[in-house]
PDB file of C-alpha atoms and ligand atoms in Angstrom:
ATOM      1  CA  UNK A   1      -7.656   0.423 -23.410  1.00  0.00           C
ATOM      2  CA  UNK A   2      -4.806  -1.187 -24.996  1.00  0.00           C
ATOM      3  CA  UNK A   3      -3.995  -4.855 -24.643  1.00  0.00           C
ATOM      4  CA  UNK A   4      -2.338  -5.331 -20.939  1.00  0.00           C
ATOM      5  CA  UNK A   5       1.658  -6.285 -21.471  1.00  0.00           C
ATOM      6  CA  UNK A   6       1.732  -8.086 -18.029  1.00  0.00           C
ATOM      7  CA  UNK A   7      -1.352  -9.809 -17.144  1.00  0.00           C
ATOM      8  CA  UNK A   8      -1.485 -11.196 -13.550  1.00  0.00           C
ATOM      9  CA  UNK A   9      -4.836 -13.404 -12.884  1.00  0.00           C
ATOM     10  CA  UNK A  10      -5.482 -14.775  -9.099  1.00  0.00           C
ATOM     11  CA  UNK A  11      -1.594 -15.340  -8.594  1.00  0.00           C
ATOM     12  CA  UNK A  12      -1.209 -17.580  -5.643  1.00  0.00           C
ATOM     13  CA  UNK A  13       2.351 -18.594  -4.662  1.00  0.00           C
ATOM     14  CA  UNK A  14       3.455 -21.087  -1.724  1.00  0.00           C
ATOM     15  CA  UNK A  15       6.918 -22.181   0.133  1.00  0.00           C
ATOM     16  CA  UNK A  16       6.469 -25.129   1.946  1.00  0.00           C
ATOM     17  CA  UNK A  17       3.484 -23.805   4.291  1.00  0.00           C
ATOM     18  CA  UNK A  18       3.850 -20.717   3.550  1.00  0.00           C
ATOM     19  CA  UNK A  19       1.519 -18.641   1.198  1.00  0.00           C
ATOM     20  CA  UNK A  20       3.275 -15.934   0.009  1.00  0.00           C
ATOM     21  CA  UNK A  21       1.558 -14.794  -2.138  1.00  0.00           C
ATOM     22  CA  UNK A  22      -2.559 -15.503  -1.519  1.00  0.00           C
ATOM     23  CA  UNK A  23      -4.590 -13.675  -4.878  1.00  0.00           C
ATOM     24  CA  UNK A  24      -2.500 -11.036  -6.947  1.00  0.00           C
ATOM     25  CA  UNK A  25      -4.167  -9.291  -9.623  1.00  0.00           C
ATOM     26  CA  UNK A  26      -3.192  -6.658 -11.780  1.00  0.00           C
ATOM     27  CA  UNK A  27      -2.018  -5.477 -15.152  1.00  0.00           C
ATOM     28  CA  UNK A  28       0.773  -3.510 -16.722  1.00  0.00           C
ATOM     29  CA  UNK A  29      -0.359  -1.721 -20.300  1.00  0.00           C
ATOM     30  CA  UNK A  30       1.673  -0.090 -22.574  1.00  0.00           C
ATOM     31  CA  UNK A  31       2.959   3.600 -21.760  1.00  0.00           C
ATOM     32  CA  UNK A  32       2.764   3.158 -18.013  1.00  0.00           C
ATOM     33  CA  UNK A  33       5.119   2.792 -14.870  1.00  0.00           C
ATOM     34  CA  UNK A  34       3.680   0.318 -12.345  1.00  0.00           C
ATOM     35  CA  UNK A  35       5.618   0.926  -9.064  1.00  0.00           C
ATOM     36  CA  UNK A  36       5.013  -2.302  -6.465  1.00  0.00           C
ATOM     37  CA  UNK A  37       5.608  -1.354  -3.378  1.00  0.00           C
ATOM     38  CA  UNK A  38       5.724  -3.339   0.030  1.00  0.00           C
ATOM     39  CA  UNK A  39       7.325  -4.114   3.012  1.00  0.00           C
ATOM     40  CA  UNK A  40      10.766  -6.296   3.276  1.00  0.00           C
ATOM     41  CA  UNK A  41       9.545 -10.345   2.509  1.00  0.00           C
ATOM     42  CA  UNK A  42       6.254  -9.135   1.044  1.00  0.00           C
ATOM     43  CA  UNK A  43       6.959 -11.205  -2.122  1.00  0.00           C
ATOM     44  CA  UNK A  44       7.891  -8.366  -4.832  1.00  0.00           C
ATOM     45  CA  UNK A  45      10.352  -9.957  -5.908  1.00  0.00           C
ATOM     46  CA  UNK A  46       8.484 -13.699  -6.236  1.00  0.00           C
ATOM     47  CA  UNK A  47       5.349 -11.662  -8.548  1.00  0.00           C
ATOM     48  CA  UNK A  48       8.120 -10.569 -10.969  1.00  0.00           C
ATOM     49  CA  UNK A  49       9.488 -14.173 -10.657  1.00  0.00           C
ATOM     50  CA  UNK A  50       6.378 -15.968 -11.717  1.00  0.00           C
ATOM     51  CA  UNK A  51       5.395 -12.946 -14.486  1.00  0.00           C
ATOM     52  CA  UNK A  52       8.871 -13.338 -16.297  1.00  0.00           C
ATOM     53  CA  UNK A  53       8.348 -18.056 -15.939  1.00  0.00           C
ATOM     54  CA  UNK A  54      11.740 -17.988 -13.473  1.00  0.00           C
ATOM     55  CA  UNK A  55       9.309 -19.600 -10.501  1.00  0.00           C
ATOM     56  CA  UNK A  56       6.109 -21.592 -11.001  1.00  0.00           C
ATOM     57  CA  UNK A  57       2.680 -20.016  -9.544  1.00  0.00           C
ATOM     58  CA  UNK A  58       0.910 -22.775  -7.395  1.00  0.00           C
ATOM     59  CA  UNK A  59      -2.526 -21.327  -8.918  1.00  0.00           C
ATOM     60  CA  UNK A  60      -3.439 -18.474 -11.747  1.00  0.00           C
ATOM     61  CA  UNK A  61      -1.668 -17.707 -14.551  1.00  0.00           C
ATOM     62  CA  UNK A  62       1.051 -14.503 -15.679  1.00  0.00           C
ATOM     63  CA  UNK A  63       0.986 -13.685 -19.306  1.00  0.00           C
ATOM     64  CA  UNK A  64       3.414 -11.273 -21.022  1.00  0.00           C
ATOM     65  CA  UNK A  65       2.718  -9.953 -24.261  1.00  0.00           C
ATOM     66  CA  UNK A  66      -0.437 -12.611 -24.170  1.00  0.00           C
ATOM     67  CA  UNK A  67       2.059 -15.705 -23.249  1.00  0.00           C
ATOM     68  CA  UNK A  68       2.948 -17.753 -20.429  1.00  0.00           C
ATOM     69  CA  UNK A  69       6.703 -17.326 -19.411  1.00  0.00           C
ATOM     70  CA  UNK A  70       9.790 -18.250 -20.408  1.00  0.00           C
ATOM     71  CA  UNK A  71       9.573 -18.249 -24.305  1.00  0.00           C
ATOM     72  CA  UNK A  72      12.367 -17.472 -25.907  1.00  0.00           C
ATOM     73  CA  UNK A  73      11.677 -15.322 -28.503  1.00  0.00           C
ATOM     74  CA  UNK A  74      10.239 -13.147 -26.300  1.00  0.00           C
ATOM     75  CA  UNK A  75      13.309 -12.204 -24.501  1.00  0.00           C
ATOM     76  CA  UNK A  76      14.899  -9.678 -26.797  1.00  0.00           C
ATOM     77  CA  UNK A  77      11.162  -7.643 -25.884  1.00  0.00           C
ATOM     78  CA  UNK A  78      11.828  -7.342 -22.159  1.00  0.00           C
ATOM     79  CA  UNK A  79      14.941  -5.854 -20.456  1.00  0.00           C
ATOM     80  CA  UNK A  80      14.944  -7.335 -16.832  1.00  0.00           C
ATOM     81  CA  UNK A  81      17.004  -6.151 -14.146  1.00  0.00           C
ATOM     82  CA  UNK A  82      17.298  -8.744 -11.143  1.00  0.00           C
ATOM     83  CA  UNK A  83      18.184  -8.007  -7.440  1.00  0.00           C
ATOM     84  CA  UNK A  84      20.876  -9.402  -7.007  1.00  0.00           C
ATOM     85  CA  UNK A  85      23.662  -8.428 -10.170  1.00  0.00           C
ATOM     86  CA  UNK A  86      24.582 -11.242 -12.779  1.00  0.00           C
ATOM     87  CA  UNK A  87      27.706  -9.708 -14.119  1.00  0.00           C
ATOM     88  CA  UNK A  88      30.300 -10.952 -15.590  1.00  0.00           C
ATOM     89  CA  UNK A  89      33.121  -9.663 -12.520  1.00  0.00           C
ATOM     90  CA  UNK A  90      36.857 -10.565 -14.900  1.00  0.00           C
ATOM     91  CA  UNK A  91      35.476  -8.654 -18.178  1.00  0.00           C
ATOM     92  CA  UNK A  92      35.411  -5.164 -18.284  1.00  0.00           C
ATOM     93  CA  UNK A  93      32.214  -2.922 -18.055  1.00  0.00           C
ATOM     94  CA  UNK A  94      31.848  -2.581 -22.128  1.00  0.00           C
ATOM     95  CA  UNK A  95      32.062  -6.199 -22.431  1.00  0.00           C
ATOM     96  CA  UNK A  96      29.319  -7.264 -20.197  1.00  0.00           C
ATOM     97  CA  UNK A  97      27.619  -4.756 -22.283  1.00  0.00           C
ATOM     98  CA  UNK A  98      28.506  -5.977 -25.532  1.00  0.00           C
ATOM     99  CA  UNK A  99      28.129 -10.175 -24.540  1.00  0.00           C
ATOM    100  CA  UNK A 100      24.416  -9.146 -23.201  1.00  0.00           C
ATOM    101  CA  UNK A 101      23.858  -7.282 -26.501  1.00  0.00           C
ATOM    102  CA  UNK A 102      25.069  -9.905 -28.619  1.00  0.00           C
ATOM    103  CA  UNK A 103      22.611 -12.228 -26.668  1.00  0.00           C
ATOM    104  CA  UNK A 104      19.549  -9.968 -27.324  1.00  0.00           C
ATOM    105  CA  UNK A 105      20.408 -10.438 -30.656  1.00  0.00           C
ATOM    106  CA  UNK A 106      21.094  -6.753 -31.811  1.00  0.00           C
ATOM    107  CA  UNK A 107      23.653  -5.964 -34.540  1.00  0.00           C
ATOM    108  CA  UNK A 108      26.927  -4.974 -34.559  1.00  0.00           C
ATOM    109  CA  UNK A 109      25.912  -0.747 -35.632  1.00  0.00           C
ATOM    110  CA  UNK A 110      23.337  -1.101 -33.100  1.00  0.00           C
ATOM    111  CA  UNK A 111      25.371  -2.442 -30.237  1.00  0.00           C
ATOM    112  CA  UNK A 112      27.950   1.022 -30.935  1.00  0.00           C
ATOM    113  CA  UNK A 113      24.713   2.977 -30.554  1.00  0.00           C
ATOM    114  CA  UNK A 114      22.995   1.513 -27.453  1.00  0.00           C
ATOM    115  CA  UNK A 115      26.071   0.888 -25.095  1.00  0.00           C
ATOM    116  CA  UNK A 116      26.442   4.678 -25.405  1.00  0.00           C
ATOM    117  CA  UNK A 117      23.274   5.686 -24.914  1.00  0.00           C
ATOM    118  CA  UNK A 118      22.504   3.320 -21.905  1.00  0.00           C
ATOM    119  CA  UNK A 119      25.888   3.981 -20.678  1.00  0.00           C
ATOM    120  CA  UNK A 120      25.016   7.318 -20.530  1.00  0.00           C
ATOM    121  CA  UNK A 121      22.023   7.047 -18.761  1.00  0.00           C
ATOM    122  CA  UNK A 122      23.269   5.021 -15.232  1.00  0.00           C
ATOM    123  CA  UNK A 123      26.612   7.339 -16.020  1.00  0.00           C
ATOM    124  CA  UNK A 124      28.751   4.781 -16.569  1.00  0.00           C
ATOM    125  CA  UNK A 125      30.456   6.018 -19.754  1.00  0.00           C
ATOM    126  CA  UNK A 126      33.799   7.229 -17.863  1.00  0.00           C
ATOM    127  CA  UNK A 127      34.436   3.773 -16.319  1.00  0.00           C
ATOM    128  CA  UNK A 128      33.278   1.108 -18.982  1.00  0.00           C
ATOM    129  CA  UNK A 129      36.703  -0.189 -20.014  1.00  0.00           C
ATOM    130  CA  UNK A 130      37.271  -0.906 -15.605  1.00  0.00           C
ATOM    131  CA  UNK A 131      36.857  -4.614 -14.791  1.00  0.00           C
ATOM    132  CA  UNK A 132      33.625  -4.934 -13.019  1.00  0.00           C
ATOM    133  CA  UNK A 133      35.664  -6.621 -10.002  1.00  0.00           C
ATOM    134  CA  UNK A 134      36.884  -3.289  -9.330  1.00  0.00           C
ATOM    135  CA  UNK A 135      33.585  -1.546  -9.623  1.00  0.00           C
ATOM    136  CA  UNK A 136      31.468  -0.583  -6.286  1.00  0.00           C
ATOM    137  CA  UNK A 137      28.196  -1.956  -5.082  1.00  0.00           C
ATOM    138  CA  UNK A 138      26.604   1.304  -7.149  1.00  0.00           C
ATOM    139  CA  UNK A 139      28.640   1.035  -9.855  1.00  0.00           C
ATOM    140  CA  UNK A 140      27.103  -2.804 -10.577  1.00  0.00           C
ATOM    141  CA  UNK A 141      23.611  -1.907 -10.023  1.00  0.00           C
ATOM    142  CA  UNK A 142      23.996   0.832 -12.656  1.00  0.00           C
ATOM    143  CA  UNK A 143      25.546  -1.266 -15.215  1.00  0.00           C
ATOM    144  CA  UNK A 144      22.980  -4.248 -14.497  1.00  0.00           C
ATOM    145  CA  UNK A 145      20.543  -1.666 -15.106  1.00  0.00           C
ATOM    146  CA  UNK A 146      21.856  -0.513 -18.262  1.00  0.00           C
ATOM    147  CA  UNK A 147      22.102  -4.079 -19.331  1.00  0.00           C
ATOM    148  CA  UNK A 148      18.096  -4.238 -19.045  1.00  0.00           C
ATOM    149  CA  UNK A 149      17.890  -1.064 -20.764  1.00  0.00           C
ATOM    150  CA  UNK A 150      19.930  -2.653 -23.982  1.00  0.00           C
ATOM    151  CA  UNK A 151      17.918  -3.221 -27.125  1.00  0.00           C
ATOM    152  CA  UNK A 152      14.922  -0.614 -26.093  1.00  0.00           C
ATOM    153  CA  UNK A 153      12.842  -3.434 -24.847  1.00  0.00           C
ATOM    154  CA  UNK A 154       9.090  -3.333 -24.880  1.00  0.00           C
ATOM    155  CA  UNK A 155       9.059  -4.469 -21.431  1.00  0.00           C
ATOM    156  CA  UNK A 156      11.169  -3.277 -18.931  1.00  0.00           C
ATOM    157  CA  UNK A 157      11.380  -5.244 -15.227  1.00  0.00           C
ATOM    158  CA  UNK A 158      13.171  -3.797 -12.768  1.00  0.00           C
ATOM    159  CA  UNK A 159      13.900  -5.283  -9.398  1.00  0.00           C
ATOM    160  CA  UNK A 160      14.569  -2.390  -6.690  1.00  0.00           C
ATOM    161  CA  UNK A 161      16.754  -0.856  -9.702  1.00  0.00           C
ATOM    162  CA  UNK A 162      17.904   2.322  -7.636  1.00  0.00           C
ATOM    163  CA  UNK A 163      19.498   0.981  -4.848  1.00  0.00           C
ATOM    164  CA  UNK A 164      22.938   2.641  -4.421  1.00  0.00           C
ATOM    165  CA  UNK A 165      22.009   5.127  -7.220  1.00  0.00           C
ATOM    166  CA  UNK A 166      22.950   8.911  -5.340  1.00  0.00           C
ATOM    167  CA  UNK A 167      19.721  10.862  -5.592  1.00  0.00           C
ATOM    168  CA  UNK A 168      21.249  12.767  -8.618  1.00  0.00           C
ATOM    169  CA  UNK A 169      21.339   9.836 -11.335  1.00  0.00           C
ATOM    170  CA  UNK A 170      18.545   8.487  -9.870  1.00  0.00           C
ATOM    171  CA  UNK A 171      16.426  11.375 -11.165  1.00  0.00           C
ATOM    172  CA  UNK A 172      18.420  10.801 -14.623  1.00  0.00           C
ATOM    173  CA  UNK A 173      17.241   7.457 -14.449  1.00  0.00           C
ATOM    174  CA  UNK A 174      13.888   8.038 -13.911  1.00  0.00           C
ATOM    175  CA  UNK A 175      13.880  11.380 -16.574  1.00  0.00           C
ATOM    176  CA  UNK A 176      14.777   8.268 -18.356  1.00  0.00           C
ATOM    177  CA  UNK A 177      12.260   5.546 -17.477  1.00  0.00           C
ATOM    178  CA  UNK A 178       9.924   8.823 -17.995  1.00  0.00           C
ATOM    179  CA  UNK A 179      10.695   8.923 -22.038  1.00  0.00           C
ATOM    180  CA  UNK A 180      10.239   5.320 -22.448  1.00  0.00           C
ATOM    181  CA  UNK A 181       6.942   5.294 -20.667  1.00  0.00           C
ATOM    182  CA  UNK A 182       6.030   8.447 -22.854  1.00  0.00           C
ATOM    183  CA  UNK A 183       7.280   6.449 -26.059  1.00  0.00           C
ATOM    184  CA  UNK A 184       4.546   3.379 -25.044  1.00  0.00           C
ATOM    185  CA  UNK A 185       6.823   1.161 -23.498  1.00  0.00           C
ATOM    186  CA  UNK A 186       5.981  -0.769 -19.999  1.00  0.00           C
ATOM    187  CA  UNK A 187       8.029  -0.540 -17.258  1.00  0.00           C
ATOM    188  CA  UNK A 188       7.134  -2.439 -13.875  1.00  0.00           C
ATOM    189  CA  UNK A 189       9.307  -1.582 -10.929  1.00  0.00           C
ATOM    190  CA  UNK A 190       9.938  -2.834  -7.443  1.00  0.00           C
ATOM    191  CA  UNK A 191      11.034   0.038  -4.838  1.00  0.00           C
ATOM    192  CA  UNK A 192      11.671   0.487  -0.836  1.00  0.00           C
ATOM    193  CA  UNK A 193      12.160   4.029  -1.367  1.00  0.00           C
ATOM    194  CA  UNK A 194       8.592   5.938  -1.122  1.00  0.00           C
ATOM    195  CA  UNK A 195       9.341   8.959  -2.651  1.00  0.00           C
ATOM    196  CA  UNK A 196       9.974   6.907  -5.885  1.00  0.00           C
ATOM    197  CA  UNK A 197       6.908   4.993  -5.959  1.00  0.00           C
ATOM    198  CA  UNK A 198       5.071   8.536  -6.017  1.00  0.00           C
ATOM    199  CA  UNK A 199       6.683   8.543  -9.733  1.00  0.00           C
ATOM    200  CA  UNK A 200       4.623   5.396 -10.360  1.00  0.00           C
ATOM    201  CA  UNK A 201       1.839   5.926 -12.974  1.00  0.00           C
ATOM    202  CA  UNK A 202      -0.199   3.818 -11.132  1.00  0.00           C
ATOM    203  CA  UNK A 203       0.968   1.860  -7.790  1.00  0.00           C
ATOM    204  CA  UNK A 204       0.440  -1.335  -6.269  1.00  0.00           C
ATOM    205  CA  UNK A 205       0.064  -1.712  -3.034  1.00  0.00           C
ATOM    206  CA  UNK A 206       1.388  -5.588  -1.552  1.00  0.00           C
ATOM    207  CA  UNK A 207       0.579  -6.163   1.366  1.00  0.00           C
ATOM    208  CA  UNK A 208      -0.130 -10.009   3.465  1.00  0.00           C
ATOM    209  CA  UNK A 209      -0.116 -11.651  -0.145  1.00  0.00           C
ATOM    210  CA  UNK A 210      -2.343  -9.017  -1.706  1.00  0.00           C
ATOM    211  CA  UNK A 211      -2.814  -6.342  -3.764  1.00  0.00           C
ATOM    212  CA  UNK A 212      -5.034  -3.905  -1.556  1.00  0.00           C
ATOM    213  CA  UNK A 213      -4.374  -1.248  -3.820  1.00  0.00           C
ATOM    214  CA  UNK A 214      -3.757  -0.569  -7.353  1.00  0.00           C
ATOM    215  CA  UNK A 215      -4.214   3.108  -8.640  1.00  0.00           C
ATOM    216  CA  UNK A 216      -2.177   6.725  -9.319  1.00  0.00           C
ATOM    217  CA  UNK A 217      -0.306   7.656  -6.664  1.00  0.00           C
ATOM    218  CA  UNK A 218      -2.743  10.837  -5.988  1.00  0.00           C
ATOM    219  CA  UNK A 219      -5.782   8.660  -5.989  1.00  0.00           C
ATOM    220  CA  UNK A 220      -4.199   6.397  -3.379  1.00  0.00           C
ATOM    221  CA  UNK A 221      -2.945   9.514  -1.102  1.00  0.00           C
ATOM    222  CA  UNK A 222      -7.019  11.063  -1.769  1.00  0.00           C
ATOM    223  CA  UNK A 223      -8.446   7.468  -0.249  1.00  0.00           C
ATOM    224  CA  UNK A 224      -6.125   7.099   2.591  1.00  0.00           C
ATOM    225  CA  UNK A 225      -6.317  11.212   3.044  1.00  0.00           C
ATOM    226  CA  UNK A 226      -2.617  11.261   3.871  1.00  0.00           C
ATOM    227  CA  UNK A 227       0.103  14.032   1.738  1.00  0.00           C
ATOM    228  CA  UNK A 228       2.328  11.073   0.530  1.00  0.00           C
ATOM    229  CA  UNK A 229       3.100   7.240  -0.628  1.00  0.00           C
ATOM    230  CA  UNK A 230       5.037   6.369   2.462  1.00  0.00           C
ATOM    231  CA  UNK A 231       1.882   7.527   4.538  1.00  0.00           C
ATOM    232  CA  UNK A 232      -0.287   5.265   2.732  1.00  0.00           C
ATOM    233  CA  UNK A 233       2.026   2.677   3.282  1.00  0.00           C
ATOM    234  CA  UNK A 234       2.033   3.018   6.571  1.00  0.00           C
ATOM    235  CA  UNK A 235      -1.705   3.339   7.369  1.00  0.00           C
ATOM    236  CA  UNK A 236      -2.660   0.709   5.161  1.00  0.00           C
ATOM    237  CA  UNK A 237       0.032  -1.894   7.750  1.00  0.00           C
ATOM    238  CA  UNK A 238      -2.027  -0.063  10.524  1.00  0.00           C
ATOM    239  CA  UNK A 239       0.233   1.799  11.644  1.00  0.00           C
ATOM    240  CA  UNK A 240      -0.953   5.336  13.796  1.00  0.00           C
ATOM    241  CA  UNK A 241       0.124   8.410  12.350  1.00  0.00           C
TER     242      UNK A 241
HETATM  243  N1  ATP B 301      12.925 -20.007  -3.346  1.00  0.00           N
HETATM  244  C1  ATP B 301      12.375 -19.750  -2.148  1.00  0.00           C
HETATM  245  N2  ATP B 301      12.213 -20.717  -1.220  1.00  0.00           N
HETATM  246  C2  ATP B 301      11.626 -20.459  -0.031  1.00  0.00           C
HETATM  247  N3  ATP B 301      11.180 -19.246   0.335  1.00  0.00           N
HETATM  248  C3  ATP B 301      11.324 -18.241  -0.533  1.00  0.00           C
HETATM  249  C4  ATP B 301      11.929 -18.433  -1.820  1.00  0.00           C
HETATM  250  N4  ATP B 301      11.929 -17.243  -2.475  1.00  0.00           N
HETATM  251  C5  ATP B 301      11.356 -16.352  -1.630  1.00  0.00           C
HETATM  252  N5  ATP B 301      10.995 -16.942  -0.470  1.00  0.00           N
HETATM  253  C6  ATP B 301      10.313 -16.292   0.654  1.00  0.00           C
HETATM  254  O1  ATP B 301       9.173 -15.640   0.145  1.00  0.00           O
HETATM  255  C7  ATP B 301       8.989 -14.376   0.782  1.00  0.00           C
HETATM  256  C8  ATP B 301       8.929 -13.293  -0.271  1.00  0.00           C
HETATM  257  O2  ATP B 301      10.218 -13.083  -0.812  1.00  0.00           O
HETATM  258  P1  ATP B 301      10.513 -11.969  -1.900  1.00  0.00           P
HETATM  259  O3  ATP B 301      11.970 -11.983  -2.177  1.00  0.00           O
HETATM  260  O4  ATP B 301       9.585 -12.141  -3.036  1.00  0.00           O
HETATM  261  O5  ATP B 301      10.089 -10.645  -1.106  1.00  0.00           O
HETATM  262  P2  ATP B 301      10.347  -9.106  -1.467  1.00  0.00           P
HETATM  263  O6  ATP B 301       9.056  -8.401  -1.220  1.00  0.00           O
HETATM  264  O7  ATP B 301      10.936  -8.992  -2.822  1.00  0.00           O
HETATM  265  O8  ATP B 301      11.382  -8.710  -0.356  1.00  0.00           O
HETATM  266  P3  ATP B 301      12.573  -7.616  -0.355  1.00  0.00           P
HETATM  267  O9  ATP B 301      11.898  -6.292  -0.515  1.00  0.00           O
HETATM  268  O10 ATP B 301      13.190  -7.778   0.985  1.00  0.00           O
HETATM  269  O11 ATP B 301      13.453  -7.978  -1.492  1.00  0.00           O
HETATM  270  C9  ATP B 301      10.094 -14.248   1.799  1.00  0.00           C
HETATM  271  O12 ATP B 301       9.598 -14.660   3.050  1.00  0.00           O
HETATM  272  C10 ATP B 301      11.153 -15.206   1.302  1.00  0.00           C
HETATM  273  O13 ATP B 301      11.906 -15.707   2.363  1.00  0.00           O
END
């Protein structure tokens, strides 16, 4: 098996009293989708806080690419897409793209290349030269998400990336995620939406500060013996169906 890309080892994360997260465990390898799925508060957001160094575990250790987060020269590796949108809200769509390029690093012939090809992907390429200010809720998620995309990163971290993406690009964006997974890159992703996580390579399951599952979407629906993610979801919180 190839060397993990994220390595999470007995994660335990606390706010004030409050364990949030108790024992995480898993790894992300290269040429796979991990989908992390649980409910509202469950602390996906925190696991991909501590892997990327942005919040400090209370116990255990998260290593990408065999290091503890942040290091710098790291960054230009992983694209990371946040919850909440860090644009730039006076400059225009291409220039948010072109300041985050110039921060990865990449060169001028490159930067031409990759803002069309990413802005292609979230479908973006009509309204680049808008002022983000003007943009919609949507319209920001898609460019922070082609902001992580910049630079074909080796890791890719994306934080509930598909919110406000209409079902069509959404399927672009995960034909997408698709043929970077397929060219060995890593991609871990938070989602609410069920349906999605069933495009997870392998899914884990957070639930009361654990991982109580980590495996393919079909294995999970096999253990549970229910037809689909959101049913697994649901069983595992105890919930009758
Ligand atoms: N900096 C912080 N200080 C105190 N509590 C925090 C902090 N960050 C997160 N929390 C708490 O930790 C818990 C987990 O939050 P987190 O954002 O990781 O959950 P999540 O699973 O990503 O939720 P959602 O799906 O709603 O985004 C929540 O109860 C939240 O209120």
């Amino acid at each position: 098996m190839a060397a993990a890309i994220i390595n999470l080892t007995h994660l335990v994360k606390k706010f004030g009293t409050q364990t949030i997260l108790k024992d995480i465990n898993f790894t992300v390898v290269p040429g796979q989708i991990v989908g992390l799925i649980g409910p509202s508060g469950a602390g996906k957001s925190t696991i991909i806080k501590l892997t990327l160094g942005m919040e400090k575990a209370d116990n255990g250790t998260a290593t990408v690419f065999g290091q503890t987060m942040p290091q710098r020269q790291l960054l230009a590796k992983i694209g990371y897409m946040a919850q909440t949108d860090a644009l730039y809200e006076t400059l225009s769509g291409q220039e948010n793209l072109v300041f985050f390029a110039k921060m990865k690093g990449l060169s001028k012939s490159e930067i031409v290349h990759e803002i069309t090809y990413v802005a292609k992907v979230v479908g973006l390429t009509a309204d680049l030269n808008k002022r983000v200010s003007g943009y919609s809720g949507g319209m920001k998620r898609r460019l922070s998400l082609a902001i992580a995309l910049l630079g074909q990163p080796q890791l890719i971290v994306l934080d509930e990336p598909t919110v406000g993406i209409d079902p069509a690009l959404r399927r672009q964006v995960w034909r997408e995620l698709n043929k970077l997974r397929d060219a060995g890159r890593s991609i871990l992703i938070t989602t609410h939406v069920m349906d999605e996580a069933e495009l997870a390579d392998q899914v884990a399951l957070l639930l009361d500060g654990e991982v109580i599952a980590f495996d393919t979407p079909a294995k999970l629906k096999q253990q549970y013996q229910v037809a689909t993610i959101e049913d697994v979801f649901l069983k595992a919180e105890g919930v009758q169906l």
